[in-house]
Amino acid sequence: SPDHAVRASVRRYIRRAALVHRHLDGQALASIGVPPGPQIGQALAALRSAELDDIVRSRRSATHFITNWLQET
């Protein structure tokens, strides 16, 4: 059924989220120019999403991603 397929997809996503490595933390984001406050949380959320989508796979690509993110916000 469609509900079963959706639940299975959610379970896979949650398992994957637990295994994906966080490449930068809030302190690292601040050091590359993310302003303190809500933007740190927004940057962490955007980075996490990119990590889950396999857009970001290393600290270097995470730094590049955040640099671009800063230019767009």
Short mmCIF file of C-alpha atoms in Angstrom, two decimals:
data_model
loop_
_atom_site.label_atom_id
_atom_site.label_comp_id
_atom_site.label_asym_id
_atom_site.label_seq_id
_atom_site.Cartn_x
_atom_site.Cartn_y
_atom_site.Cartn_z
CA SER A 1 0.00 0.00 0.00
CA PRO A 2 1.11 3.62 -0.44
CA ASP A 3 1.20 4.13 3.35
CA HIS A 4 3.59 1.21 3.75
CA ALA A 5 5.89 2.60 1.05
CA VAL A 6 5.90 6.04 2.69
CA ARG A 7 6.68 4.57 6.12
CA ALA A 8 9.50 2.49 4.63
CA SER A 9 10.96 5.58 2.95
CA VAL A 10 10.79 7.55 6.20
CA ARG A 11 12.52 4.74 8.11
CA ARG A 12 15.32 4.61 5.52
CA TYR A 13 15.75 8.39 5.68
CA ILE A 14 15.92 8.36 9.49
CA ARG A 15 18.48 5.54 9.50
CA ARG A 16 20.57 7.39 6.93
CA ALA A 17 20.32 10.66 8.87
CA ALA A 18 21.78 8.94 11.91
CA LEU A 19 24.78 7.73 9.90
CA VAL A 20 25.63 10.87 7.91
CA HIS A 21 28.69 12.66 9.25
CA ARG A 22 28.38 16.32 10.18
CA HIS A 23 31.37 18.03 8.56
CA LEU A 24 31.14 21.44 10.27
CA ASP A 25 29.74 22.60 13.60
CA GLY A 26 28.48 26.00 14.70
CA GLN A 27 31.94 27.13 15.76
CA ALA A 28 33.39 26.23 12.36
CA LEU A 29 30.54 28.07 10.63
CA ALA A 30 31.23 31.18 12.69
CA SER A 31 34.92 30.99 11.78
CA ILE A 32 34.09 31.07 8.05
CA GLY A 33 31.77 34.03 8.41
CA VAL A 34 28.28 32.89 9.37
CA PRO A 35 26.92 35.58 11.72
CA PRO A 36 25.99 34.52 15.25
CA GLY A 37 22.33 34.00 16.06
CA PRO A 38 19.62 32.41 13.97
CA GLN A 39 21.80 32.25 10.85
CA ILE A 40 24.01 29.62 12.49
CA GLY A 41 20.98 27.36 12.91
CA GLN A 42 19.81 28.09 9.37
CA ALA A 43 23.27 27.31 8.00
CA LEU A 44 23.46 24.07 10.00
CA ALA A 45 20.04 23.02 8.67
CA ALA A 46 21.02 23.81 5.08
CA LEU A 47 24.32 21.96 5.51
CA ARG A 48 22.61 18.93 7.06
CA SER A 49 20.19 18.77 4.15
CA ALA A 50 23.08 18.94 1.67
CA GLU A 51 24.90 16.20 3.58
CA LEU A 52 21.83 13.96 3.52
CA ASP A 53 21.41 14.59 -0.22
CA ASP A 54 25.08 13.66 -0.84
CA ILE A 55 25.83 17.15 -2.13
CA VAL A 56 28.40 17.59 0.67
CA ARG A 57 30.79 14.71 1.32
CA SER A 58 33.82 16.35 2.96
CA ARG A 59 34.86 19.24 5.17
CA ARG A 60 36.16 21.03 2.08
CA SER A 61 32.89 20.64 0.18
CA ALA A 62 31.00 21.70 3.32
CA THR A 63 33.06 24.89 3.53
CA HIS A 64 32.43 25.57 -0.15
CA PHE A 65 28.71 24.91 0.30
CA ILE A 66 28.45 27.33 3.24
CA THR A 67 30.48 30.00 1.42
CA ASN A 68 27.99 29.81 -1.46
CA TRP A 69 25.06 29.71 0.95
CA LEU A 70 26.29 32.91 2.60
CA GLN A 71 26.44 34.67 -0.77
CA GLU A 72 22.87 33.63 -1.56
CA THR A 73 21.36 34.73 1.77
#
